Tab-separated table of C-alpha atoms in Angstrom:
chain	number	residue	atom	x	y	z
A	29	MET	CA	-0.095	-0.045	0.003
A	30	SER	CA	1.118	3.499	-0.845
A	31	LYS	CA	1.738	6.267	1.557
A	32	ASN	CA	-0.847	8.255	0.171
A	33	ALA	CA	-3.351	5.434	0.267
A	34	LYS	CA	-2.364	4.871	3.881
A	35	VAL	CA	-3.137	8.587	4.701
A	36	ALA	CA	-6.522	8.547	2.928
A	37	ALA	CA	-7.367	5.161	4.687
A	38	GLY	CA	-6.493	6.797	8.153
A	39	GLY	CA	-8.450	10.031	7.282
A	40	VAL	CA	-11.511	7.912	6.489
A	41	ALA	CA	-11.178	6.101	9.741
A	42	ALA	CA	-10.978	9.098	11.803
A	43	GLY	CA	-13.676	10.661	9.836
A	44	LEU	CA	-16.074	7.681	10.477
A	45	ILE	CA	-14.919	7.850	14.411
A	46	LEU	CA	-15.599	11.549	14.563
A	47	LEU	CA	-18.905	11.030	13.086
A	48	ILE	CA	-19.911	8.615	15.716
A	49	TRP	CA	-18.293	10.392	18.669
A	50	LEU	CA	-19.291	13.966	17.806
A	51	PRO	CA	-22.322	15.449	16.284
A	52	TRP	CA	-22.357	15.722	12.153
A	53	TRP	CA	-21.820	19.404	12.209
A	54	ALA	CA	-18.754	19.301	14.563
A	55	ALA	CA	-17.048	16.375	12.666
A	56	LEU	CA	-17.672	18.144	9.456
A	57	LEU	CA	-16.117	21.548	10.964
A	58	ILE	CA	-13.123	19.379	11.757
A	59	VAL	CA	-12.788	17.507	8.779
A	60	LEU	CA	-12.977	20.811	6.602
A	61	GLY	CA	-11.222	23.177	8.889
A	62	VAL	CA	-7.806	20.934	9.661
A	63	PRO	CA	-6.804	21.120	5.858
A	64	ALA	CA	-8.036	24.555	5.179
A	65	ALA	CA	-5.909	25.759	8.317
A	66	ALA	CA	-2.883	23.644	7.207
A	67	TYR	CA	-3.202	25.378	3.602
A	68	LEU	CA	-3.403	28.762	5.077
A	69	THR	CA	-0.237	28.171	7.399
A	70	LEU	CA	1.897	27.770	4.036
A	71	ASP	CA	3.945	30.671	2.727
A	72	PRO	CA	3.009	32.078	-0.926
A	73	ALA	CA	5.693	30.161	-2.521
A	74	GLN	CA	4.499	26.781	-1.185
A	75	ARG	CA	1.071	27.664	-1.932
A	76	ARG	CA	2.023	28.438	-5.654
A	77	ARG	CA	4.126	25.113	-6.027
A	78	LEU	CA	1.059	23.220	-4.638
A	79	ARG	CA	-1.517	24.670	-7.092
A	80	ARG	CA	0.728	24.210	-9.930
A	81	GLY	CA	1.557	20.596	-9.206
A	82	THR	CA	-2.237	19.720	-8.791
A	83	ARG	CA	-2.992	21.446	-12.004
A	84	LYS	CA	-0.052	19.446	-13.814
A	85	GLU	CA	-1.737	16.096	-12.555
A	86	ILE	CA	-5.285	17.053	-13.777
A	87	GLY	CA	-3.691	17.878	-17.199
A	88	ARG	CA	-2.466	14.366	-17.742
C-alpha cells in the first residue's frame, strides 16, 4: 500500500470515528477546517507550488 493510500485510509477511519463520537456538524467542521488551516499556514511560494502540481496532474 502506498503512503498516500495509507493516509487516505487513516483519514476515512478518523472521519468515521468523529461522526460516531461527535455531532455531524462538529465532525464536518473538523474534517474541513484542519486541511484549510494547514493550507493557510503555507507561505505564498509553497501555495503556488502546490497549486501548480495539482494542475499539472489534472492535465495528464
